[in-house]
Amino acid sequence: MDFAVRVAQLLSQTLSPDCNAVKTAAEALDRLSLMPQFPFSLLSIATGGENEGQKMAAATYFKNFTRRNIDGGIGSSPHPQQCSKVGKELKDQLFLALLQVQPPPVLKVLVEAFRIIVVAEFVDQNSWSELVPDLRTAIQNSSLISNGMASQWSTINALTLLHALLRPFQYFLNPKVAKEPVPVQLELIAKEILVPLLAVFHQFVEKACKINCTREVNTETALLIVCKCMYFAVKSHMPSALAPLLPVFCHDLISILGSLTFHSATILEEGYLMRLKTGKRSLQIFCALVTRHRKYSDKLMPDMINNVLGIAKCSSNISKLDFVSERIISLAFDVISHILETGPGWRLVSPHFSSLLDSAIFPALVMNEKDISEWEEDADEFLRKNLPSDLEEVSGWREDLFTARKSAINLLGVISMSKGPPTRSSSNGSSAPSKRKKGEKSKQNNQRSSIGDLLVLPFLSKFPVPSEANAIQSGVLNNYFGVLMAYGGQLDFLREQEPRYTETLVRTRLLPLYTFSVCQPYLVATANWVLGELASCLTEEMSTNVYSSLLKALAMPDNRKTSCYPVRISAAGAIAKLLESDYPPPEWLPLLQVVIDRIGNDDEESSVLFQLLSSMVETGEENVAVHIPYVVSSLVGALSKCIPHDLEPWPQMLEKGFSALAVMAQSWESFLSEEFEQNERTEKWASCRATIGRAFSSLLQHFWLANIHPMGQESGATPSCIDNASTLLCSIMLSVTESNDILELKISELLIIWADLIARWHAWEESEDMAVFECINEVVNLESKYGLKDFIQRLVPSPPAPPVPRCSVFEGIGAFISEAILQYPSATWRACSSVHMLLHVPSYSSETEGVKQALAITFSRALLSRFRKIQDKPCSLWKPLLLAMSSCYLCYPETVKGVLEKDEVEGFTNWASNLCHISSSSFESAMSTESEISDGPRQGN
């Protein structure tokens, strides 16, 4: 059978629904790939296969074959005899195939293979010298450019190759070089291909932009690809051959943009969609020229500005436009923002500030018909698109949403921070423009007000705050949404003003919204966001009013038609921002009560509120700590009602809930230690500690003990959130004052489950395992004081369970510590400290001595294994490992000696020698100069 035919059959077989057939075909193809004709057969099938499926399979195999031989190289390739360099004959056939292959999906896959070779040879090695001349010839003789001559080469395919060739040059090839020169390969492409291609591009533009001209899809596609190529060519570099052509090229782009319409919805037939995409790419080129190539773009700015201003002023029609058209308006705002950051650009744009604000920016901010429709359909998603919804991301905008509103707000911020003309203050308070002669120094009383003060805020003040009296007037609510959006765009400007300035704005323009009985939720949510962003500007005198307003928003209930979830979430975000900025509420209890009352109504909302609660506890310190007993009791009840049947993985609400409770437990213990030191109200605090202990015990019982299965099996508890659960368990044990508390709180039963969980612990994180070690310390302390059931050895379970003793608390802790010694260097000090404690603190009877000996052997093996990995060079971990081994040896000398000498004849002697070494002054001196690991002996001893 012909080789190519065999390959084609196998490729078709890989498309079979039969998994075994696919596997057999893949294995056969892998064997055939050793043959030199294999890649040539793939290309032949990709261009002339029986069907698109077979072509795609061939193209994909060719791409993978290419990557394997180039990226893998001889050393790592599964077929070492294959050469990692692609031969000239294969590259030539690939090049010819790319010029003809159809349909586009097959072309796309083969282009990926082409790009792999381009990067490896043309970009990295500056080889494949014939590529540029061949591609230039192919473009000149392609179907759309060959002056009516019939050609089998597709212009679209040829331009697609050029696009792939230029893609690597859109970025600097060596970012470490301060001023990287234009790569010689890019200069060559520009001179040989782009320069003559721009002449053709100009002709295409003239033809395409004629009035009533029918849009040809191939021509429009060619225009788009050429613009993409030019964008890559100038995004970082400026090839010398292109610089003289920029004026003509930019005017061609302006012509394309001028041919677009933004006044009403347009049926997006394929040709016009390509034109829109070309317009979008044109504006991206303008942005690149303005930001990267001022030397060339300054002279072009007047025409650019006139063009983009016209587009931006179509923003009032956004509600009628498709996504691509709106993206073009968004980019027009971005171009203006970039231009304003240049000296000449500011002078050109500043005369248009007033009309730009009135006719372009503000219309993009107001609530339009599309917004209202989206709001009514899904209020949550609408505000998520327009306001940050995550508590950790109170500031900023979602980066994946390139909307005209986002770009307009950014432009407004740039304009607001711009400085207006100089003014001279006079004794009567009036001011007038002042001009200074060249060389004359500025007078001390010369001032330059910002455009935000001179223009933007006065413009926004024209729009009244919604009230019962004006809410029915057309546009009042929608316009005020735009006003709030505008305030959001001026945050940098407002932060620079005097506090009283911002206080007046907040009192007169934001807080009244919270007293308006029928105010739309989207207005309140936006006001929440602005308040949070202005946290650093708010005065203490406003604290009561600000928090009172945000508490109203945080507790705002849903109505029959509208969800107020975004209002509550944005209020939570604003409060978190205020706390982060050291702007506390005048009273903590009302805020705590509102947060607690809302928890449990919705899982997603509860997760955010738990996170807010953690922030409140951490920020409020002793002011919040006094309320922790009340808060804990309330939250435990809410969490207990939300336990799902399957706890793996844990729901986010439970994870955030346990985290918040752990923060409270730690804050409470810190607060108590200070109170007990000062001997203040110790009886009251002891009672509160008992209340917290009972609440935490009740919660863990719900999670760990309520669903114990029959037949003696353990509960369905999982290792998720074990760090926070350890903190709660530790708090429970700290609340014990007598042996009856252990029974009442079911501490022994909880410890059995906890020990089983940590024995299977593998999520080694320093911030998480600390709580486990602290809990271990408290367990041992409790055992030494009162004695614990099933601590060292568990009884044989009753029938009908198998007569196999289950893991005791002691054994579970031992398994955890052994794993910590073996797996996690930063836990070594804490783990070794626990070894000493477990072997010497508890009281062992004759019945439990065997358990202790078994644990000493387990510890010895783990310690020895870990030490052998680091014994070549003395380090700070030697000391805890060798001393922990000493603890094991003191308990069972002969047994531990046997462990040391099992695989090493002089093992015991070497251990003793190293033990003497760490006791020497030379070792201590050497270790004092070595950087300690993050949890050094200070935490372990």
mmCIF file of C-alpha atoms in Angstrom, residues 456-733:
data_model
loop_
_atom_site.group_PDB
_atom_site.id
_atom_site.type_symbol
_atom_site.label_atom_id
_atom_site.label_comp_id
_atom_site.label_asym_id
_atom_site.label_seq_id
_atom_site.Cartn_x
_atom_site.Cartn_y
_atom_site.Cartn_z
ATOM 1 C CA VAL A 456 -15.969 68.807 35.490
ATOM 2 C CA LEU A 457 -17.503 69.347 38.913
ATOM 3 C CA PRO A 458 -19.435 72.462 37.832
ATOM 4 C CA PHE A 459 -20.806 70.473 34.898
ATOM 5 C CA LEU A 460 -21.907 67.605 37.148
ATOM 6 C CA SER A 461 -23.528 69.977 39.616
ATOM 7 C CA LYS A 462 -26.131 70.845 36.957
ATOM 8 C CA PHE A 463 -27.743 67.447 37.514
ATOM 9 C CA PRO A 464 -29.992 67.410 40.609
ATOM 10 C CA VAL A 465 -29.843 64.738 43.282
ATOM 11 C CA PRO A 466 -32.863 62.416 42.874
ATOM 12 C CA SER A 467 -35.660 63.022 45.320
ATOM 13 C CA GLU A 468 -39.347 62.290 45.683
ATOM 14 C CA ALA A 469 -40.075 65.578 43.936
ATOM 15 C CA ASN A 470 -38.043 65.024 40.770
ATOM 16 C CA ALA A 471 -37.789 61.241 40.423
ATOM 17 C CA ILE A 472 -40.671 61.117 37.966
ATOM 18 C CA GLN A 473 -38.973 63.587 35.646
ATOM 19 C CA SER A 474 -37.525 61.995 32.555
ATOM 20 C CA GLY A 475 -33.856 61.126 32.840
ATOM 21 C CA VAL A 476 -33.198 62.289 36.429
ATOM 22 C CA LEU A 477 -32.326 58.820 37.754
ATOM 23 C CA ASN A 478 -30.468 57.723 34.635
ATOM 24 C CA ASN A 479 -28.461 60.936 34.482
ATOM 25 C CA TYR A 480 -27.508 60.695 38.129
ATOM 26 C CA PHE A 481 -26.118 57.229 37.535
ATOM 27 C CA GLY A 482 -23.781 58.955 35.067
ATOM 28 C CA VAL A 483 -22.939 61.580 37.707
ATOM 29 C CA LEU A 484 -21.930 58.869 40.178
ATOM 30 C CA MET A 485 -19.887 57.143 37.498
ATOM 31 C CA ALA A 486 -18.187 60.474 36.849
ATOM 32 C CA TYR A 487 -17.334 60.906 40.524
ATOM 33 C CA GLY A 488 -15.782 57.472 40.332
ATOM 34 C CA GLY A 489 -13.583 58.730 37.498
ATOM 35 C CA GLN A 490 -12.370 61.679 39.573
ATOM 36 C CA LEU A 491 -11.156 59.790 42.615
ATOM 37 C CA ASP A 492 -7.512 60.756 42.074
ATOM 38 C CA PHE A 493 -8.554 64.392 41.723
ATOM 39 C CA LEU A 494 -10.774 64.289 44.816
ATOM 40 C CA ARG A 495 -8.050 62.686 46.910
ATOM 41 C CA GLU A 496 -5.839 65.689 46.200
ATOM 42 C CA GLN A 497 -8.400 68.167 47.529
ATOM 43 C CA GLU A 498 -8.798 69.440 51.071
ATOM 44 C CA PRO A 499 -10.924 67.127 53.286
ATOM 45 C CA ARG A 500 -13.680 69.753 53.596
ATOM 46 C CA TYR A 501 -13.970 69.858 49.822
ATOM 47 C CA THR A 502 -14.740 66.154 49.662
ATOM 48 C CA GLU A 503 -16.910 66.346 52.777
ATOM 49 C CA THR A 504 -19.181 68.861 51.096
ATOM 50 C CA LEU A 505 -19.502 66.695 47.998
ATOM 51 C CA VAL A 506 -20.310 63.596 50.041
ATOM 52 C CA ARG A 507 -22.876 65.388 52.197
ATOM 53 C CA THR A 508 -24.673 67.080 49.330
ATOM 54 C CA ARG A 509 -24.310 64.637 46.433
ATOM 55 C CA LEU A 510 -23.964 61.109 47.875
ATOM 56 C CA LEU A 511 -25.568 60.715 51.304
ATOM 57 C CA PRO A 512 -28.974 62.128 50.268
ATOM 58 C CA LEU A 513 -29.412 59.070 48.039
ATOM 59 C CA TYR A 514 -29.695 56.863 51.140
ATOM 60 C CA THR A 515 -32.639 58.877 52.461
ATOM 61 C CA PHE A 516 -34.577 58.751 49.190
ATOM 62 C CA SER A 517 -37.321 56.184 49.756
ATOM 63 C CA VAL A 518 -37.677 55.111 46.129
ATOM 64 C CA CYS A 519 -34.046 55.438 45.042
ATOM 65 C CA GLN A 520 -33.020 52.872 42.449
ATOM 66 C CA PRO A 521 -30.666 50.141 43.773
ATOM 67 C CA TYR A 522 -28.158 50.786 40.983
ATOM 68 C CA LEU A 523 -27.714 54.337 42.296
ATOM 69 C CA VAL A 524 -27.163 53.178 45.871
ATOM 70 C CA ALA A 525 -24.704 50.473 44.782
ATOM 71 C CA THR A 526 -22.697 53.016 42.805
ATOM 72 C CA ALA A 527 -22.755 55.460 45.729
ATOM 73 C CA ASN A 528 -21.446 52.654 47.974
ATOM 74 C CA TRP A 529 -18.501 52.148 45.660
ATOM 75 C CA VAL A 530 -17.655 55.863 45.535
ATOM 76 C CA LEU A 531 -17.800 56.130 49.347
ATOM 77 C CA GLY A 532 -15.411 53.211 49.699
ATOM 78 C CA GLU A 533 -12.965 54.740 47.244
ATOM 79 C CA LEU A 534 -13.064 58.080 49.091
ATOM 80 C CA ALA A 535 -12.234 56.432 52.420
ATOM 81 C CA SER A 536 -8.909 58.241 52.780
ATOM 82 C CA CYS A 537 -10.634 61.634 52.237
ATOM 83 C CA LEU A 538 -13.465 61.347 54.748
ATOM 84 C CA THR A 539 -13.407 63.380 57.962
ATOM 85 C CA GLU A 540 -14.097 61.931 61.386
ATOM 86 C CA GLU A 541 -17.119 64.185 61.792
ATOM 87 C CA MET A 542 -18.827 62.357 58.928
ATOM 88 C CA SER A 543 -18.331 58.889 60.390
ATOM 89 C CA THR A 544 -21.804 58.563 61.869
ATOM 90 C CA ASN A 545 -23.595 59.611 58.685
ATOM 91 C CA VAL A 546 -21.373 57.552 56.400
ATOM 92 C CA TYR A 547 -21.772 54.341 58.392
ATOM 93 C CA SER A 548 -25.470 54.927 58.956
ATOM 94 C CA SER A 549 -25.941 55.163 55.186
ATOM 95 C CA LEU A 550 -23.850 52.086 54.449
ATOM 96 C CA LEU A 551 -25.697 50.074 57.101
ATOM 97 C CA LYS A 552 -28.977 50.910 55.355
ATOM 98 C CA ALA A 553 -27.502 49.637 52.111
ATOM 99 C CA LEU A 554 -26.056 46.530 53.783
ATOM 100 C CA ALA A 555 -29.493 45.633 55.148
ATOM 101 C CA MET A 556 -31.498 46.627 52.065
ATOM 102 C CA PRO A 557 -34.010 43.813 51.370
ATOM 103 C CA ASP A 558 -34.957 42.544 47.939
ATOM 104 C CA ASN A 559 -38.259 43.644 46.533
ATOM 105 C CA ARG A 560 -40.607 41.685 44.334
ATOM 106 C CA LYS A 561 -39.065 42.825 41.059
ATOM 107 C CA THR A 562 -35.468 43.666 41.888
ATOM 108 C CA SER A 563 -32.609 41.942 43.661
ATOM 109 C CA CYS A 564 -30.638 44.229 45.968
ATOM 110 C CA TYR A 565 -27.786 41.735 46.277
ATOM 111 C CA PRO A 566 -25.341 44.039 44.434
ATOM 112 C CA VAL A 567 -26.285 46.876 46.792
ATOM 113 C CA ARG A 568 -25.441 44.781 49.835
ATOM 114 C CA ILE A 569 -22.242 43.423 48.338
ATOM 115 C CA SER A 570 -21.003 46.862 47.304
ATOM 116 C CA ALA A 571 -21.858 48.160 50.782
ATOM 117 C CA ALA A 572 -19.782 45.343 52.309
ATOM 118 C CA GLY A 573 -16.930 46.263 49.974
ATOM 119 C CA ALA A 574 -17.179 49.939 50.913
ATOM 120 C CA ILE A 575 -17.116 49.148 54.634
ATOM 121 C CA ALA A 576 -14.081 46.903 54.161
ATOM 122 C CA LYS A 577 -12.364 49.734 52.329
ATOM 123 C CA LEU A 578 -13.170 52.175 55.147
ATOM 124 C CA LEU A 579 -11.776 49.785 57.756
ATOM 125 C CA GLU A 580 -8.675 49.221 55.679
ATOM 126 C CA SER A 581 -8.159 52.984 55.620
ATOM 127 C CA ASP A 582 -8.405 53.256 59.436
ATOM 128 C CA TYR A 583 -11.842 54.820 59.295
ATOM 129 C CA PRO A 584 -13.783 52.867 61.988
ATOM 130 C CA PRO A 585 -17.470 53.177 62.764
ATOM 131 C CA PRO A 586 -18.532 55.261 65.766
ATOM 132 C CA GLU A 587 -20.092 52.093 67.244
ATOM 133 C CA TRP A 588 -19.196 48.525 66.347
ATOM 134 C CA LEU A 589 -22.204 46.637 67.696
ATOM 135 C CA PRO A 590 -24.815 47.956 65.204
ATOM 136 C CA LEU A 591 -22.526 47.013 62.328
ATOM 137 C CA LEU A 592 -21.905 43.555 63.790
ATOM 138 C CA GLN A 593 -25.629 43.006 64.243
ATOM 139 C CA VAL A 594 -26.465 43.887 60.647
ATOM 140 C CA VAL A 595 -23.738 41.593 59.290
ATOM 141 C CA ILE A 596 -24.804 38.689 61.512
ATOM 142 C CA ASP A 597 -28.473 39.105 60.618
ATOM 143 C CA ARG A 598 -27.696 38.841 56.887
ATOM 144 C CA ILE A 599 -25.517 35.713 57.170
ATOM 145 C CA GLY A 600 -27.264 32.518 56.133
ATOM 146 C CA ASN A 601 -29.702 34.041 53.649
ATOM 147 C CA ASP A 602 -27.528 33.394 50.593
ATOM 148 C CA ASP A 603 -24.333 31.362 50.300
ATOM 149 C CA GLU A 604 -22.468 33.788 48.069
ATOM 150 C CA GLU A 605 -23.514 36.823 50.096
ATOM 151 C CA SER A 606 -22.669 35.039 53.342
ATOM 152 C CA SER A 607 -19.160 34.313 52.057
ATOM 153 C CA VAL A 608 -18.595 38.019 51.484
ATOM 154 C CA LEU A 609 -20.040 38.923 54.878
ATOM 155 C CA PHE A 610 -17.834 36.392 56.661
ATOM 156 C CA GLN A 611 -14.854 37.972 54.970
ATOM 157 C CA LEU A 612 -16.045 41.402 56.099
ATOM 158 C CA LEU A 613 -16.492 40.055 59.606
ATOM 159 C CA SER A 614 -12.871 38.884 59.652
ATOM 160 C CA SER A 615 -11.756 42.354 58.608
ATOM 161 C CA MET A 616 -13.849 43.904 61.373
ATOM 162 C CA VAL A 617 -12.363 41.638 64.047
ATOM 163 C CA GLU A 618 -8.800 42.285 62.877
ATOM 164 C CA THR A 619 -9.345 46.041 62.627
ATOM 165 C CA GLY A 620 -11.517 46.625 65.674
ATOM 166 C CA GLU A 621 -9.281 44.669 68.071
ATOM 167 C CA GLU A 622 -10.491 45.132 71.688
ATOM 168 C CA ASN A 623 -13.481 47.221 70.540
ATOM 169 C CA VAL A 624 -14.829 44.182 68.706
ATOM 170 C CA ALA A 625 -13.365 41.533 71.017
ATOM 171 C CA VAL A 626 -15.828 42.371 73.803
ATOM 172 C CA HIS A 627 -18.674 41.384 71.435
ATOM 173 C CA ILE A 628 -17.097 38.109 70.251
ATOM 174 C CA PRO A 629 -19.076 35.823 72.630
ATOM 175 C CA TYR A 630 -22.341 37.222 71.256
ATOM 176 C CA VAL A 631 -21.116 37.061 67.661
ATOM 177 C CA VAL A 632 -19.827 33.486 67.956
ATOM 178 C CA SER A 633 -23.045 32.214 69.497
ATOM 179 C CA SER A 634 -25.060 33.768 66.691
ATOM 180 C CA LEU A 635 -22.820 32.544 63.873
ATOM 181 C CA VAL A 636 -22.570 28.962 65.085
ATOM 182 C CA GLY A 637 -26.331 28.628 64.848
ATOM 183 C CA ALA A 638 -26.335 30.037 61.299
ATOM 184 C CA LEU A 639 -23.504 27.770 60.147
ATOM 185 C CA SER A 640 -25.010 24.666 61.703
ATOM 186 C CA LYS A 641 -28.125 25.159 59.587
ATOM 187 C CA CYS A 642 -26.079 25.310 56.385
ATOM 188 C CA ILE A 643 -24.282 21.967 56.524
ATOM 189 C CA PRO A 644 -24.678 20.178 53.155
ATOM 190 C CA HIS A 645 -24.855 16.412 52.852
ATOM 191 C CA ASP A 646 -21.501 16.233 51.057
ATOM 192 C CA LEU A 647 -18.699 18.272 52.621
ATOM 193 C CA GLU A 648 -16.045 17.559 50.004
ATOM 194 C CA PRO A 649 -15.214 20.004 48.617
ATOM 195 C CA TRP A 650 -16.275 22.418 51.311
ATOM 196 C CA PRO A 651 -18.696 25.121 50.167
ATOM 197 C CA GLN A 652 -17.088 28.545 50.057
ATOM 198 C CA MET A 653 -19.507 29.867 52.665
ATOM 199 C CA LEU A 654 -18.410 27.257 55.197
ATOM 200 C CA GLU A 655 -14.758 27.860 54.389
ATOM 201 C CA LYS A 656 -15.130 31.611 54.908
ATOM 202 C CA GLY A 657 -17.263 30.987 58.010
ATOM 203 C CA PHE A 658 -14.687 28.757 59.672
ATOM 204 C CA SER A 659 -11.978 31.237 58.753
ATOM 205 C CA ALA A 660 -13.899 34.098 60.378
ATOM 206 C CA LEU A 661 -14.513 32.049 63.530
ATOM 207 C CA ALA A 662 -10.810 31.173 63.703
ATOM 208 C CA VAL A 663 -9.913 34.863 63.490
ATOM 209 C CA MET A 664 -12.369 35.553 66.321
ATOM 210 C CA ALA A 665 -10.947 32.740 68.446
ATOM 211 C CA GLN A 666 -7.423 34.118 68.069
ATOM 212 C CA SER A 667 -8.546 37.683 68.733
ATOM 213 C CA TRP A 668 -10.489 36.567 71.806
ATOM 214 C CA GLU A 669 -7.529 34.715 73.324
ATOM 215 C CA SER A 670 -5.256 37.719 72.731
ATOM 216 C CA PHE A 671 -7.835 39.964 74.373
ATOM 217 C CA LEU A 672 -8.221 37.606 77.345
ATOM 218 C CA SER A 673 -4.491 37.356 77.941
ATOM 219 C CA GLU A 674 -4.304 41.128 78.265
ATOM 220 C CA GLU A 675 -7.357 41.278 80.533
ATOM 221 C CA PHE A 676 -6.093 38.486 82.799
ATOM 222 C CA GLU A 677 -2.710 40.180 83.057
ATOM 223 C CA GLN A 678 -4.485 43.292 84.306
ATOM 224 C CA ASN A 679 -6.783 41.152 86.516
ATOM 225 C CA GLU A 680 -9.854 42.938 85.165
ATOM 226 C CA ARG A 681 -13.265 41.220 85.400
ATOM 227 C CA THR A 682 -11.692 37.747 85.229
ATOM 228 C CA GLU A 683 -14.881 35.955 86.337
ATOM 229 C CA LYS A 684 -16.929 37.600 83.593
ATOM 230 C CA TRP A 685 -14.350 36.776 80.916
ATOM 231 C CA ALA A 686 -14.014 33.194 82.141
ATOM 232 C CA SER A 687 -17.770 32.815 81.732
ATOM 233 C CA CYS A 688 -17.548 34.280 78.210
ATOM 234 C CA ARG A 689 -14.716 31.885 77.362
ATOM 235 C CA ALA A 690 -16.906 28.975 78.461
ATOM 236 C CA THR A 691 -19.716 30.281 76.246
ATOM 237 C CA ILE A 692 -17.390 30.404 73.248
ATOM 238 C CA GLY A 693 -16.055 26.932 74.015
ATOM 239 C CA ARG A 694 -19.569 25.474 74.115
ATOM 240 C CA ALA A 695 -20.469 27.201 70.836
ATOM 241 C CA PHE A 696 -17.370 25.906 69.034
ATOM 242 C CA SER A 697 -17.908 22.414 70.432
ATOM 243 C CA SER A 698 -21.498 22.414 69.223
ATOM 244 C CA LEU A 699 -20.366 23.450 65.764
ATOM 245 C CA LEU A 700 -17.656 20.799 65.452
ATOM 246 C CA GLN A 701 -20.035 18.153 66.745
ATOM 247 C CA HIS A 702 -22.443 19.044 63.952
ATOM 248 C CA PHE A 703 -19.672 18.654 61.385
ATOM 249 C CA TRP A 704 -17.713 15.743 62.830
ATOM 250 C CA LEU A 705 -19.967 13.647 65.012
ATOM 251 C CA ALA A 706 -23.505 13.992 63.662
ATOM 252 C CA ASN A 707 -22.994 11.683 60.671
ATOM 253 C CA ILE A 708 -20.986 8.784 62.081
ATOM 254 C CA HIS A 709 -21.751 5.740 59.977
ATOM 255 C CA PRO A 710 -22.741 2.346 61.402
ATOM 256 C CA MET A 711 -20.424 -0.676 61.574
ATOM 257 C CA GLY A 712 -17.839 1.313 63.509
ATOM 258 C CA GLN A 713 -16.694 3.405 60.585
ATOM 259 C CA GLU A 714 -15.297 6.876 61.245
ATOM 260 C CA SER A 715 -17.274 10.035 60.508
ATOM 261 C CA GLY A 716 -17.361 11.679 57.114
ATOM 262 C CA ALA A 717 -15.065 14.489 58.242
ATOM 263 C CA THR A 718 -12.580 15.747 55.622
ATOM 264 C CA PRO A 719 -9.201 17.511 55.857
ATOM 265 C CA SER A 720 -10.651 20.697 54.342
ATOM 266 C CA CYS A 721 -10.277 23.744 56.606
ATOM 267 C CA ILE A 722 -8.471 21.626 59.217
ATOM 268 C CA ASP A 723 -6.272 24.595 60.130
ATOM 269 C CA ASN A 724 -9.266 26.715 61.143
ATOM 270 C CA ALA A 725 -10.939 23.759 62.839
ATOM 271 C CA SER A 726 -7.724 23.245 64.847
ATOM 272 C CA THR A 727 -7.935 26.836 66.052
ATOM 273 C CA LEU A 728 -11.534 26.282 67.174
ATOM 274 C CA LEU A 729 -10.614 23.007 68.869
ATOM 275 C CA CYS A 730 -7.761 24.718 70.679
ATOM 276 C CA SER A 731 -10.163 27.393 71.903
ATOM 277 C CA ILE A 732 -12.507 24.681 73.199
ATOM 278 C CA MET A 733 -9.705 23.079 75.207
#
